[in-house]
Coordinates of C-alpha atoms in Angstrom, one line a residue:
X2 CA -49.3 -55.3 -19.0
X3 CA -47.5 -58.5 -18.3
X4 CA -44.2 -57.2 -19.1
X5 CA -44.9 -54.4 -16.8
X6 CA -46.5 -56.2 -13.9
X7 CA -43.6 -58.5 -13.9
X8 CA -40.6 -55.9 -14.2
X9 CA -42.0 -53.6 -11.4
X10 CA -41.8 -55.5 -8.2
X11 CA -38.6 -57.1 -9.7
X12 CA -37.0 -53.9 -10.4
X13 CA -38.3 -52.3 -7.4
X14 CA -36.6 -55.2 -5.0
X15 CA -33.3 -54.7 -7.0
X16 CA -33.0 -50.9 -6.9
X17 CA -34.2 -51.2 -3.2
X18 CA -30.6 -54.0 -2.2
X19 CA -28.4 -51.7 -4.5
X20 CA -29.4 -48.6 -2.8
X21 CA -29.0 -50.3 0.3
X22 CA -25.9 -51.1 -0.5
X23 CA -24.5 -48.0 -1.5
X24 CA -26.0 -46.5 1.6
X25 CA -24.4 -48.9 4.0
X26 CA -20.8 -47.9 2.6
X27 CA -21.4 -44.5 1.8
X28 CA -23.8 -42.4 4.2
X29 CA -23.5 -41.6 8.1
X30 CA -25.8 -43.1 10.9
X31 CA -27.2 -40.1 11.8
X32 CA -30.0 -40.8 8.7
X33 CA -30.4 -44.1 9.7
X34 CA -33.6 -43.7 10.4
X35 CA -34.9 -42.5 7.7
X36 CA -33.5 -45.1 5.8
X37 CA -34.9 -47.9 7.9
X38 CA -38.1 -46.5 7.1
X39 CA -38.1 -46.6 3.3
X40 CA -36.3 -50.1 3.3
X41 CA -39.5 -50.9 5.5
X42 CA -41.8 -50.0 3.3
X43 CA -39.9 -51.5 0.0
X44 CA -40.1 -54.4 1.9
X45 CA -44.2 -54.1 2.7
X46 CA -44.7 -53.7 -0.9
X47 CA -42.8 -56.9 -1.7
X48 CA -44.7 -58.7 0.8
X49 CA -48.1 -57.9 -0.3
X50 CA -47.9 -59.7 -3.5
X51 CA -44.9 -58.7 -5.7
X52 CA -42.7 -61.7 -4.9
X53 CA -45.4 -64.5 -5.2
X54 CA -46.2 -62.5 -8.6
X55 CA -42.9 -62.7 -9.7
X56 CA -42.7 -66.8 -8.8
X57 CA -46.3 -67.1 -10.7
X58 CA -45.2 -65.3 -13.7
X59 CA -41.7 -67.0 -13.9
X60 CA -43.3 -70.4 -13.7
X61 CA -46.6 -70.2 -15.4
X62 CA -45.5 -68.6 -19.1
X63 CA -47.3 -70.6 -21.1
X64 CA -47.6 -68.2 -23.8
X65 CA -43.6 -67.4 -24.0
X66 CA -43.4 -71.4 -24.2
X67 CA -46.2 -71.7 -26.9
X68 CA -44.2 -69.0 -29.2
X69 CA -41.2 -70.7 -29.1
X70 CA -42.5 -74.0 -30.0
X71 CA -44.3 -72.3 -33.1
X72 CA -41.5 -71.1 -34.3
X73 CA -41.0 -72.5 -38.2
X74 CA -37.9 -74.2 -38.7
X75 CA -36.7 -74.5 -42.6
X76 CA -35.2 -77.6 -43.7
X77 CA -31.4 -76.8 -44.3
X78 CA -29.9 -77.7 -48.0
X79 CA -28.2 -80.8 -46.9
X80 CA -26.0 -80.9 -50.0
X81 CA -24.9 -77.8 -49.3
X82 CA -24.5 -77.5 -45.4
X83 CA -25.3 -80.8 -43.0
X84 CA -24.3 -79.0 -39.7
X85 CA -27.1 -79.0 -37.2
X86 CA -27.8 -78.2 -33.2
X87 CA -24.5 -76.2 -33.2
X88 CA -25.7 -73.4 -30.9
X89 CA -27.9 -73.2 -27.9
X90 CA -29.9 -70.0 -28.2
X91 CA -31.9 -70.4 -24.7
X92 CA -29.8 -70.2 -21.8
X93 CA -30.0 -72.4 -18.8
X94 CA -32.8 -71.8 -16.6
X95 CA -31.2 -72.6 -13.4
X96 CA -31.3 -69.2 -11.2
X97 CA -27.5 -67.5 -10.1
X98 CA -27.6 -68.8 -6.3
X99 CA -26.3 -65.9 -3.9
X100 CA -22.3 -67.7 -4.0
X101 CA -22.6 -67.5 -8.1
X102 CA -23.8 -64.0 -7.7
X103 CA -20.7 -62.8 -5.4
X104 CA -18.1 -64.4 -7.9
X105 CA -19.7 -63.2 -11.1
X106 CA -20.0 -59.6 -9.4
X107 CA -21.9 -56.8 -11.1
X108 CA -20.7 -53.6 -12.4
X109 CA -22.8 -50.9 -10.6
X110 CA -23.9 -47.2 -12.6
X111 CA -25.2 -44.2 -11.7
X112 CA -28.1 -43.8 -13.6
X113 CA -29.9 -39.8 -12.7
X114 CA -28.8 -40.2 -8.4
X115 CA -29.7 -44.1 -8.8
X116 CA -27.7 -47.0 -8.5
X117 CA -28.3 -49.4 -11.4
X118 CA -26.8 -53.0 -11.8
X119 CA -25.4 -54.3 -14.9
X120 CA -23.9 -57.5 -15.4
X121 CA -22.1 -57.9 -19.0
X122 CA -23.7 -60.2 -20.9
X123 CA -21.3 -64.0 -21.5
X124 CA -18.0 -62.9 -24.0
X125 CA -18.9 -59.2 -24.0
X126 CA -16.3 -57.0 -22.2
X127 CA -16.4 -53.9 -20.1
X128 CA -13.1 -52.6 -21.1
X129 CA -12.0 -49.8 -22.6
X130 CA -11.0 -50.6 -26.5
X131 CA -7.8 -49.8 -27.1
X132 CA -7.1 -47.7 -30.6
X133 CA -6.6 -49.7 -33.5
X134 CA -5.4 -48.9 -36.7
X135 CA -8.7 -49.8 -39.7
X136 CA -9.5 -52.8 -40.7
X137 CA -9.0 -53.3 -44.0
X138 CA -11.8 -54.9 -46.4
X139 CA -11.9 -57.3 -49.5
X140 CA -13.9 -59.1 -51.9
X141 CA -13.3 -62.7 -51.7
X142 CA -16.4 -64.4 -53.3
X143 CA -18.8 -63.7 -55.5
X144 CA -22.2 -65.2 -56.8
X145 CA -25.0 -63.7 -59.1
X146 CA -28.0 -64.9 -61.3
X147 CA -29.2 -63.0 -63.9
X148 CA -30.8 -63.2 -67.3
X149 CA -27.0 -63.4 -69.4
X150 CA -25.5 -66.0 -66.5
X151 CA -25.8 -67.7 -62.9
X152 CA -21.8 -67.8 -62.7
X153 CA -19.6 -64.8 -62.1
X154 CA -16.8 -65.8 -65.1
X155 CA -20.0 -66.7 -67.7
X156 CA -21.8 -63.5 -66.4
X157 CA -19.0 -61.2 -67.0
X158 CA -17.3 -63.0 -70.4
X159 CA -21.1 -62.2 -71.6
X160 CA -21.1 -58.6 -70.6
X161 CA -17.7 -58.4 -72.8
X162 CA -19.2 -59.7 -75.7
X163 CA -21.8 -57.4 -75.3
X164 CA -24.5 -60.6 -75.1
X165 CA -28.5 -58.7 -74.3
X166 CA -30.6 -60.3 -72.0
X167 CA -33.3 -59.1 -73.2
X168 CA -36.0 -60.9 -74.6
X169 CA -40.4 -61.3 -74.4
X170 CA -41.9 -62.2 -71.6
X171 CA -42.6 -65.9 -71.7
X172 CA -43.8 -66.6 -67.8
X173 CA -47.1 -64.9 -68.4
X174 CA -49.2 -64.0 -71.2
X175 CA -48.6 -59.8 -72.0
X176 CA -51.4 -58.6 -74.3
X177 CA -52.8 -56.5 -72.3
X178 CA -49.5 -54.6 -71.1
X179 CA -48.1 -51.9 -73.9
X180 CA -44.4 -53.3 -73.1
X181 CA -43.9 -57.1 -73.4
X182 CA -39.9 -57.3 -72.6
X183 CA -37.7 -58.0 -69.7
X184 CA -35.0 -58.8 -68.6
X185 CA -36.3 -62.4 -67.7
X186 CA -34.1 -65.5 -66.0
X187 CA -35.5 -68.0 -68.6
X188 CA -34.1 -71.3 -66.8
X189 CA -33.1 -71.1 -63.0
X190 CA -32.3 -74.4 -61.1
X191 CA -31.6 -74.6 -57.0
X192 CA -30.6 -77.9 -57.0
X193 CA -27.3 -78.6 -54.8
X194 CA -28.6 -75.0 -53.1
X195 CA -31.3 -75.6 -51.6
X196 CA -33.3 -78.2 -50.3
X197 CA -36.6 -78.9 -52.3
X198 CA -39.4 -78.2 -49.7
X199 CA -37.9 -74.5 -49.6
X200 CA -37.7 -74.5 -53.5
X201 CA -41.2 -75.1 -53.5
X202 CA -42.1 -72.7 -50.9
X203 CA -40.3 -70.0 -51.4
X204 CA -40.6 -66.8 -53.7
X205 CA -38.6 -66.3 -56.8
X206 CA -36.5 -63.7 -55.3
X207 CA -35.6 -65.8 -51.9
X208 CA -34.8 -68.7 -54.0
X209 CA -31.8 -66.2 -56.1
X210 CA -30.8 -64.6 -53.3
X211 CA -29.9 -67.8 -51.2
X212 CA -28.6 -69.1 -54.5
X213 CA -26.3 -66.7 -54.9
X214 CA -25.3 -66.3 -51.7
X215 CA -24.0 -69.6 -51.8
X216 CA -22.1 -69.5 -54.6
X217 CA -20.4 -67.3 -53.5
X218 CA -19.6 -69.0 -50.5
X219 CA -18.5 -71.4 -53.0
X220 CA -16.7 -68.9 -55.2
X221 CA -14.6 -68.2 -52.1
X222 CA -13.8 -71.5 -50.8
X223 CA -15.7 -71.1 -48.0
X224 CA -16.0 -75.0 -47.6
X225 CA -18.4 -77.1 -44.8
X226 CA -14.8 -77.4 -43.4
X227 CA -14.6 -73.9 -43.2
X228 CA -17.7 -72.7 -41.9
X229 CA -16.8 -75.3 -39.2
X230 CA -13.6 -73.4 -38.2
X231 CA -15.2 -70.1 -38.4
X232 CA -16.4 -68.5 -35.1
X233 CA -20.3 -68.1 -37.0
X234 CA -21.0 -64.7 -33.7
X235 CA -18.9 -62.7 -35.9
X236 CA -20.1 -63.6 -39.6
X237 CA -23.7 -62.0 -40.9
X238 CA -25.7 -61.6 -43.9
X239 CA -26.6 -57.9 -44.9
X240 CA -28.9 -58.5 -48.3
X241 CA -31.9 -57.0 -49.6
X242 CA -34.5 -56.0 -52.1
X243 CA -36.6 -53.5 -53.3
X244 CA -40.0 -55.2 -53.6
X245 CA -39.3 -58.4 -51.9
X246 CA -41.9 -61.1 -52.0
X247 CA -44.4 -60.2 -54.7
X248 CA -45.2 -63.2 -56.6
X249 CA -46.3 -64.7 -53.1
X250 CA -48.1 -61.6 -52.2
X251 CA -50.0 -61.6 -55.7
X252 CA -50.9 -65.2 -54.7
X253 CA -52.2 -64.5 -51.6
X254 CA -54.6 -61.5 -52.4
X255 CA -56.0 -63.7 -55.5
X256 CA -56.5 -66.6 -52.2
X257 CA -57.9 -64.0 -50.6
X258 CA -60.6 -63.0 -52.8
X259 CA -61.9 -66.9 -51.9
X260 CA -60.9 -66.7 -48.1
X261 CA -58.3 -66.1 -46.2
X262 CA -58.3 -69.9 -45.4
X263 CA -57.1 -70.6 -48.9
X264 CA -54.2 -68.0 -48.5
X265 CA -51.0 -69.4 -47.7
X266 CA -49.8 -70.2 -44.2
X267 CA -45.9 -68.4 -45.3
X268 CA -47.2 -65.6 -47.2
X269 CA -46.3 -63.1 -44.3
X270 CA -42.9 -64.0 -43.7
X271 CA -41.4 -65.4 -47.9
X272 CA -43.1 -61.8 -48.8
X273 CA -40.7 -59.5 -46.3
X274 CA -37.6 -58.5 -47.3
X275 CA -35.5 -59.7 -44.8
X276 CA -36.7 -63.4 -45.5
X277 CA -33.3 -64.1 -47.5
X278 CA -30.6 -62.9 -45.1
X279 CA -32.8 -65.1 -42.2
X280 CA -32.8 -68.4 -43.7
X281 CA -29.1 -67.9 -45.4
X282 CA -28.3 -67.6 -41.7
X283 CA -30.4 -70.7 -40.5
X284 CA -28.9 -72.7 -42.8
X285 CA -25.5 -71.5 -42.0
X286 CA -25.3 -71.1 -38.6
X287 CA -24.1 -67.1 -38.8
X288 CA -25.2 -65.3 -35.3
X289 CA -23.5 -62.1 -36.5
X290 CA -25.4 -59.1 -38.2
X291 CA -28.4 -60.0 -39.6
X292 CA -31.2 -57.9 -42.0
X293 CA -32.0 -56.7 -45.0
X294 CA -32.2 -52.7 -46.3
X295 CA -34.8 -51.7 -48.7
X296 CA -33.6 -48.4 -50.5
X297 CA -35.9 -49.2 -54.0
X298 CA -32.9 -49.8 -56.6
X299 CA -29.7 -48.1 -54.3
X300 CA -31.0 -51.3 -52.1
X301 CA -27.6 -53.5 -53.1
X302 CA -25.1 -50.7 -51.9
X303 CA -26.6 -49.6 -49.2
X304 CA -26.3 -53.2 -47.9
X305 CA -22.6 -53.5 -49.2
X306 CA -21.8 -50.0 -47.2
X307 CA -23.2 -51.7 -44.0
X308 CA -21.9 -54.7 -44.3
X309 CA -18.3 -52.9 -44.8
X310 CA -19.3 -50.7 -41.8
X311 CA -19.8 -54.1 -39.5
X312 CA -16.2 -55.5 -40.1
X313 CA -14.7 -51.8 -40.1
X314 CA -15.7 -51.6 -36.7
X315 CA -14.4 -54.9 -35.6
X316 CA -17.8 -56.6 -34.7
X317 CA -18.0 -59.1 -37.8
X318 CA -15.0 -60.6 -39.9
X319 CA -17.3 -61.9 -43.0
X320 CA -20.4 -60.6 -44.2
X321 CA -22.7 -62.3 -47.3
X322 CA -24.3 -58.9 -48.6
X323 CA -26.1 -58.1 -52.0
X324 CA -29.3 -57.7 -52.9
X325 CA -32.3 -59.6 -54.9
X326 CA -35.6 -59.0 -56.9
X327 CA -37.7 -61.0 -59.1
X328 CA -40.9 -58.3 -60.5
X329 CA -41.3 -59.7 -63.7
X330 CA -44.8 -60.6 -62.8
X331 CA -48.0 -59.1 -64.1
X332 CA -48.0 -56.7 -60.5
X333 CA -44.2 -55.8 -61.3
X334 CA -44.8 -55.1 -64.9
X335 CA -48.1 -53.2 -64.5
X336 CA -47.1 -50.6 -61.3
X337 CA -43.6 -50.0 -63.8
X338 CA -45.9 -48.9 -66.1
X339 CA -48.4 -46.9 -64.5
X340 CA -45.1 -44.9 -63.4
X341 CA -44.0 -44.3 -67.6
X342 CA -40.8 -45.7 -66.5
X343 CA -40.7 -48.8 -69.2
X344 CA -39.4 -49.0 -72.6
X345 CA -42.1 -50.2 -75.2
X346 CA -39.3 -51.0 -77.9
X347 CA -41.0 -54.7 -78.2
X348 CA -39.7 -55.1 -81.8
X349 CA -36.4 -55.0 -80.8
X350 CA -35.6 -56.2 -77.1
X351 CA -32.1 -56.6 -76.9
X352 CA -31.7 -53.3 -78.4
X353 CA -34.2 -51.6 -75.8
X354 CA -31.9 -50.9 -73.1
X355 CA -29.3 -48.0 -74.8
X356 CA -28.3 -45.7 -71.9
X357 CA -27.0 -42.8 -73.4
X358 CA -28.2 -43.3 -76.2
X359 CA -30.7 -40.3 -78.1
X360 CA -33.4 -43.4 -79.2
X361 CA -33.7 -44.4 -75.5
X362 CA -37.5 -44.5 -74.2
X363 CA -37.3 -46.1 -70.5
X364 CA -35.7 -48.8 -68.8
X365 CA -36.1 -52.4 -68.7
X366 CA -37.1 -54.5 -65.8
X367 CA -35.3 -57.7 -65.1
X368 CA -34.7 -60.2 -62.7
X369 CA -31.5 -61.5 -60.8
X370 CA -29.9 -61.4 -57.4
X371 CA -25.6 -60.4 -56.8
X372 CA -24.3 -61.3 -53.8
X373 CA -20.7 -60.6 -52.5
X374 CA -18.4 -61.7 -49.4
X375 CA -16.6 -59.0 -47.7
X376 CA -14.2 -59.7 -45.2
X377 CA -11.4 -58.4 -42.9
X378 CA -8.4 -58.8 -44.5
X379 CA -6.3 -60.0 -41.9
X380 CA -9.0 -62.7 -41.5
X381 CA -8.9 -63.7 -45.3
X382 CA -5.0 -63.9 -45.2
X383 CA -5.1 -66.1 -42.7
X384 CA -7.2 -68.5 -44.4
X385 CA -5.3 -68.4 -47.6
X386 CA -8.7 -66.6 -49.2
X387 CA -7.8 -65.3 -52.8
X388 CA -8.5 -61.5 -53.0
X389 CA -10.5 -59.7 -56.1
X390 CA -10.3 -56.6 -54.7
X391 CA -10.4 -54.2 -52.0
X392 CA -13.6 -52.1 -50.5
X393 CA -12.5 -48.8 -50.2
X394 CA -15.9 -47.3 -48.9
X395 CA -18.5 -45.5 -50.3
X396 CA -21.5 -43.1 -49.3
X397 CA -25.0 -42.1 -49.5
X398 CA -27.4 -39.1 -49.7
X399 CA -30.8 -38.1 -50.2
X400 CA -32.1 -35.7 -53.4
X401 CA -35.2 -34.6 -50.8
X402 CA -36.6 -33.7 -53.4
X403 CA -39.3 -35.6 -56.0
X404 CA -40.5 -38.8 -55.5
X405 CA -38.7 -40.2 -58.8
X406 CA -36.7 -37.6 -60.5
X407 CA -33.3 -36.5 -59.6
X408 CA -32.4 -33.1 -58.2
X409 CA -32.6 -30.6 -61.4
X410 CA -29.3 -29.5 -60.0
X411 CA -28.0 -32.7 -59.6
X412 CA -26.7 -31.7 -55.9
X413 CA -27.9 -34.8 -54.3
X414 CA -25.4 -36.9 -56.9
X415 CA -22.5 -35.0 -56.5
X416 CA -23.0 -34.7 -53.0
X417 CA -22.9 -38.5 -52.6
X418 CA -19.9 -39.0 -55.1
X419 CA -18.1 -36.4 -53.0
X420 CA -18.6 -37.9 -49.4
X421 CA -18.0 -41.3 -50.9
X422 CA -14.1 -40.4 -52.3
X423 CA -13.5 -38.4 -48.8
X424 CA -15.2 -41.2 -46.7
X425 CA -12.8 -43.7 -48.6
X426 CA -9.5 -40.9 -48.7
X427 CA -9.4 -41.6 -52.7
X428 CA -8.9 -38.5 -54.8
X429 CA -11.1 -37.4 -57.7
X430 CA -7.5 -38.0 -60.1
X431 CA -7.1 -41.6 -59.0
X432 CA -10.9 -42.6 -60.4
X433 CA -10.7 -43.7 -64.0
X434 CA -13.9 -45.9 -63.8
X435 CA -17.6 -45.6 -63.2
X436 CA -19.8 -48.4 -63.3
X437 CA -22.7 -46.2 -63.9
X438 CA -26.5 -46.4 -63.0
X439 CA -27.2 -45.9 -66.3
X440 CA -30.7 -47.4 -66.5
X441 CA -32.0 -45.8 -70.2
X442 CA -34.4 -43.3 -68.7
X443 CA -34.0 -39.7 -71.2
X444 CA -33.6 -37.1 -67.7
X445 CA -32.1 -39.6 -65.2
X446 CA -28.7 -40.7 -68.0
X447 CA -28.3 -37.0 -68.7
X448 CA -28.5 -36.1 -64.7
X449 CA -25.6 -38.7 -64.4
X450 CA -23.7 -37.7 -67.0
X451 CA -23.5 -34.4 -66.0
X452 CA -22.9 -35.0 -62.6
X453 CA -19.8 -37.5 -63.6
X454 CA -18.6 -34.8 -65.6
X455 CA -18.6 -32.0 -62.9
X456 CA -16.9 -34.4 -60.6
X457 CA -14.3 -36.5 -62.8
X458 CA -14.6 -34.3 -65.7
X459 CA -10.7 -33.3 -65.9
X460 CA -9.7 -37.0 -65.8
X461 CA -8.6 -38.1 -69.1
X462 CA -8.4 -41.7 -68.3
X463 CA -12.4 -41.8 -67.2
X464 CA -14.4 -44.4 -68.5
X465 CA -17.9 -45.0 -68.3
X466 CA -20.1 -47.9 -68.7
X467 CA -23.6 -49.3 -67.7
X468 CA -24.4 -52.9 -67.0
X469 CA -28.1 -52.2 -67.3
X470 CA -27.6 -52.2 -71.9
X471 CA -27.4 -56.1 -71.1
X472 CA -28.9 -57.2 -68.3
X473 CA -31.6 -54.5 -67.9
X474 CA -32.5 -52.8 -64.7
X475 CA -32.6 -55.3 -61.7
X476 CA -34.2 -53.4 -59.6
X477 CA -32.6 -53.8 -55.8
X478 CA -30.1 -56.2 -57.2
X479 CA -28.4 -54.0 -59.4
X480 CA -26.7 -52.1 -57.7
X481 CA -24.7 -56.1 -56.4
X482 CA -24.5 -57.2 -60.1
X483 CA -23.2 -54.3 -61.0
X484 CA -20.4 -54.3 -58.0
X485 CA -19.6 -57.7 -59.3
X486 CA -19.0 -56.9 -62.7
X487 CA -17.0 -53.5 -61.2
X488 CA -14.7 -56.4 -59.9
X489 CA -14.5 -58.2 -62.6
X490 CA -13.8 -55.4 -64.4
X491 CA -10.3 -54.6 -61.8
X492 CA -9.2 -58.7 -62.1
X493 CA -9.9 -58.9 -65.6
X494 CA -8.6 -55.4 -67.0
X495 CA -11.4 -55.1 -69.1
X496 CA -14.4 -52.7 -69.2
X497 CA -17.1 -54.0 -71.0
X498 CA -19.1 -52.0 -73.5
X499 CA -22.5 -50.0 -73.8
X500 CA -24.0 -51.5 -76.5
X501 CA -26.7 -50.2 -78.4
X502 CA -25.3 -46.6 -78.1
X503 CA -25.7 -45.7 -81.6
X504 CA -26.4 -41.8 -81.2
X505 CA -25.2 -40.6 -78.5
X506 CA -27.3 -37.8 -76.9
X507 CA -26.6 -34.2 -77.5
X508 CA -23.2 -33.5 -75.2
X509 CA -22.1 -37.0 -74.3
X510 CA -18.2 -37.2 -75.1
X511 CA -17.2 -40.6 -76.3
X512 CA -13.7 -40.4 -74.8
X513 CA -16.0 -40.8 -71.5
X514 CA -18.5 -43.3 -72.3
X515 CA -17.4 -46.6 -73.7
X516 CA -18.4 -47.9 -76.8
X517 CA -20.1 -50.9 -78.4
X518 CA -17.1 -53.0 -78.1
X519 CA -15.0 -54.1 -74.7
X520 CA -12.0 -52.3 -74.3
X521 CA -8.6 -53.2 -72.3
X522 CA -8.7 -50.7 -68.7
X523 CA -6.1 -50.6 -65.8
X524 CA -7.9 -49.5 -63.1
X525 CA -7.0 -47.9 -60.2
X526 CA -10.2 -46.9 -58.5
X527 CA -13.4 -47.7 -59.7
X528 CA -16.8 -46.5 -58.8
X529 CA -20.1 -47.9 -58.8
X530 CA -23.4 -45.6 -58.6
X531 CA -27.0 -46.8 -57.8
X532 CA -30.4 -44.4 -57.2
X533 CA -33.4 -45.2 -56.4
X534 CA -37.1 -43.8 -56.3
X535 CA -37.6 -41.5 -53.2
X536 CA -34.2 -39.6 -54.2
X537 CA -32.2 -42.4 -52.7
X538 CA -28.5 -41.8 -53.7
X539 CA -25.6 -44.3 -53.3
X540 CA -21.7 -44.7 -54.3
X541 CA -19.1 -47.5 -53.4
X542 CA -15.5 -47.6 -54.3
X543 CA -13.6 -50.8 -55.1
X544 CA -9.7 -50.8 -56.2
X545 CA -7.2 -53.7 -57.2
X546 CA -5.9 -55.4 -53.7
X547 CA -2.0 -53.9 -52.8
X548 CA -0.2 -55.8 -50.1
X549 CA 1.2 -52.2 -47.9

């Protein structure tokens, strides 16, 4: 109502001096008249209370001033980032006097037989953009934490030796749940990360998320000196998660059942997905692109895509994307179950995740965040960045079909792999990698399979591997982990194996699937698949970096 009472006589006084205006220079004084009138009674309207309602609403908004002083502000990791008070988000109040108006002159529309005034907002331009040839887009830092390693080279030299995360839950007590595994982080520190209030504060899967993120700031020299020198309008932060918040949101409903007075003040905000990207930002500075995406487990790449999409299009030159999920909690654990999704194979928990394999029985949950920095390539050149690889694009689709199985047809797949390679302009031929999904489920590894087959099958080079044997399923962070090992896997030129596929189920080629030991790959193009519950399909391509 406020809104509305305040914009009306506003709006009416401005539409009334444009159209003015445009009647002055454009019509004939024979409808003078007429005109007068309605300029009269604009005026009348003004006079019986819109202006002095305008002036009282302008200079009595207590409640605009009370919600910005509420606002929380989160202490900044000092060790890592000591910049403060670099931006000014309010303007200055001081009103445009009628001489300021003439010189910064506004761009008038036709809006339906209206006139309507625009002025461009400061820095943004009104010209036409001229064509451009695309912007190019690498990897030039990297950062994960998961259960086998919280740095990229340990991480990856792991997955080569075929090292299982796996193991019994130790953070709770599991004798009431039929699988007692995961893919737990067993010792996770922040320090030099971020700062100890938010360490105390936050959830589980905010505290990996800004962790990684900053390593791989750190991974890609992307000093204090740097950010400095960077203009922080056109970096952003694009990562998400799948379940977001829930140890915090277990918490609260536990307060609650005391009263909500016991519940804690941040539980709203530390359990929403977004929370990450926000206060990577805050403590960074970056004004650019700024959310999260929450696609269950295809969460990372949809991210990654956007992210790409932002410096494709020339608004962003770096962009910290990724995802993050921490649900080995009794919640996470139970709801995995209820669903039959989990692998019961307590005996033997590093040998519980076998995609591919005949023996496999369900996934694994785990825990873990992968974060990556994209940027323009022109932009990392200039700045000396070393280059991992090149983003080549990717793709998603929809199954629209079951609420966790895959297509029986396995159309929504192919569909994705196939917009993905002609989104990217990469033929089927030059793909000789797949960093599978792969998650040990009996319908949803044969779905893949086949699908791979249909679309790379004449590709003798092909191999195929899945991250998940080791680390287990990460939920909404998978699908980043994963792209970091796929780019490990182009610098390094090793693939690393599927362990624990022992029997291979009924059809799966071994010259496809890699086996239980590393092997030496030259990649060309390499792709990287992640699904998720609700038939959410995604595919991104990376490739080694060639100066053209």
């Amino acid at each position: 109502m406020v809104a509305s009472d305040l914009a009306s006589p506003l709006c009416t006084w401005l539409v009334a001096a444009c159209m003015s205006a445009s009647f002055e220079k454009d019509h004939t004084p024979k409808r003078l008249g007429q005109w007068t009138k309605r300029k009269k009674f604009v005026s009348k309207c003004i006079n019986r209370g819109g202006a002095y309602f305008v002036s009282n609403k302008l200079t009595n908004g207590s409640g605009i001033q009370t919600l910005i002083n509420s606002c929380l502000t989160f202490e900044p990791c000092n060790e890592f980032n000591n910049s403060k008070g670099q931006f000014t988000l309010l303007g200055s109040p001081t009103a445009w006097t009628r001489k300021q108006r003439s010189m910064n002159h506004p761009a008038a529309h036709s809006v339906s037989g209206k006139t309507v005034v625009v002025r461009p907002a400061d820095g943004v331009t009104t010209k036409k953009k001229q064509l451009t040839k695309q912007r190019r887009v690498v990897v030039t830092g990297m950062g994960v934490v998961t259960p086998i390693g919280d740095d990229t080279d340990v991480f990856y030299n792991n997955l080569l030796e075929g090292v299982s995360g796996i193991s019994e839950i130790e953070a709770f007590d599991c004798a009431q749940f039929a699988t007692k595994i995961a893919g737990e982080i067993k010792s996770f520190s922040t320090d030099g990360w971020v700062s100890p209030k938010l360490s105390k504060r936050a959830d589980k899967f905010t505290l990996y998320l800004l962790t990684a993120g900053k390593k791989a700031l750190a991974d890609a020299e992307i000093t204090e000196e740097v950010i400095g020198k960077l203009d922080k309008r056109r970096c952003g932060v694009i990562i998400g998660s799948a379940l977001g918040g829930m140890a915090i949101f277990q918490d609260a409903i536990e307060a609650l059942r005391v009263s909500y007075k016991k519940m804690n003040p941040f539980c709203i905000p530390f359990t929403t997905t977004n929370i990450g990207s926000a206060l990577l930002a805050m403590d960074l500075g970056w004004m650019g692109p700024n959310y999260s995406i929450s696609s269950a487990c295809a969460t990372s790449n949809f991210c990654i895509l956007n992210a790409a999409h932002h410096i494709i299009t020339g608004e962003s030159d770096i962009m910290l994307c990724g995802g993050s999920d921490a649900a080995v909690l009794p919640i996470g654990l139970g709801g995995f179950m209820a669903c039959g999704s989990l692998s019961q194979r307590n005996g033997e928990p590093t040998k519980a995740s076998r995609p591919w394999d005949i023996n496999r029985d369900g996934f694994v949950i785990g825990d873990g965040a992968g974060v990556l920095l994209l940027e323009d390539l022109e932009h990392a050149k200039r700045r000396g960045a070393k280059i991992y690889a090149e983003f080549l694009g990717g793709s998603y689709t929809c199954d629209a079909y079951h609420l966790t199985e895959h297509h029986p047809d396995g159309s929504g797949l192919a569909l994705c792999i196939e917009k993905a390679l002609a989104q990217s302009g990469v033929a089927k031929e030059d793909v000789n990698y797949v960093n599978a999904y792969g998650s040990s489920t009996p319908r949803g590894d044969l779905k893949e399979y086949q699908t791979l087959i249909r679309c790379f099958g004449k590709n003798p080079e092909l191999r195929v591997n899945s991250t998940k044997s080791m680390t287990g399923h990460l939920l909404g962070a998978s699908g980043a982990v994963e792209a970091v090992a796929t780019v490990k896997a182009i610098q390094t030129g090793w693939v690393h194996p599927n362990i624990n596929l022992e029997n291979p189920d009924e059809g799966m080629d071994m010259n496809v699937l890699v086996g239980i030991k590393k092997e030496p790959l030259d990649i060309k193009v390499a792709l990287s698949n992640s699904f998720g519950f609700g038939g959410h399909n995604s595919s991104i391509l990376f490739a080694p970096y060639k100066c053209i």
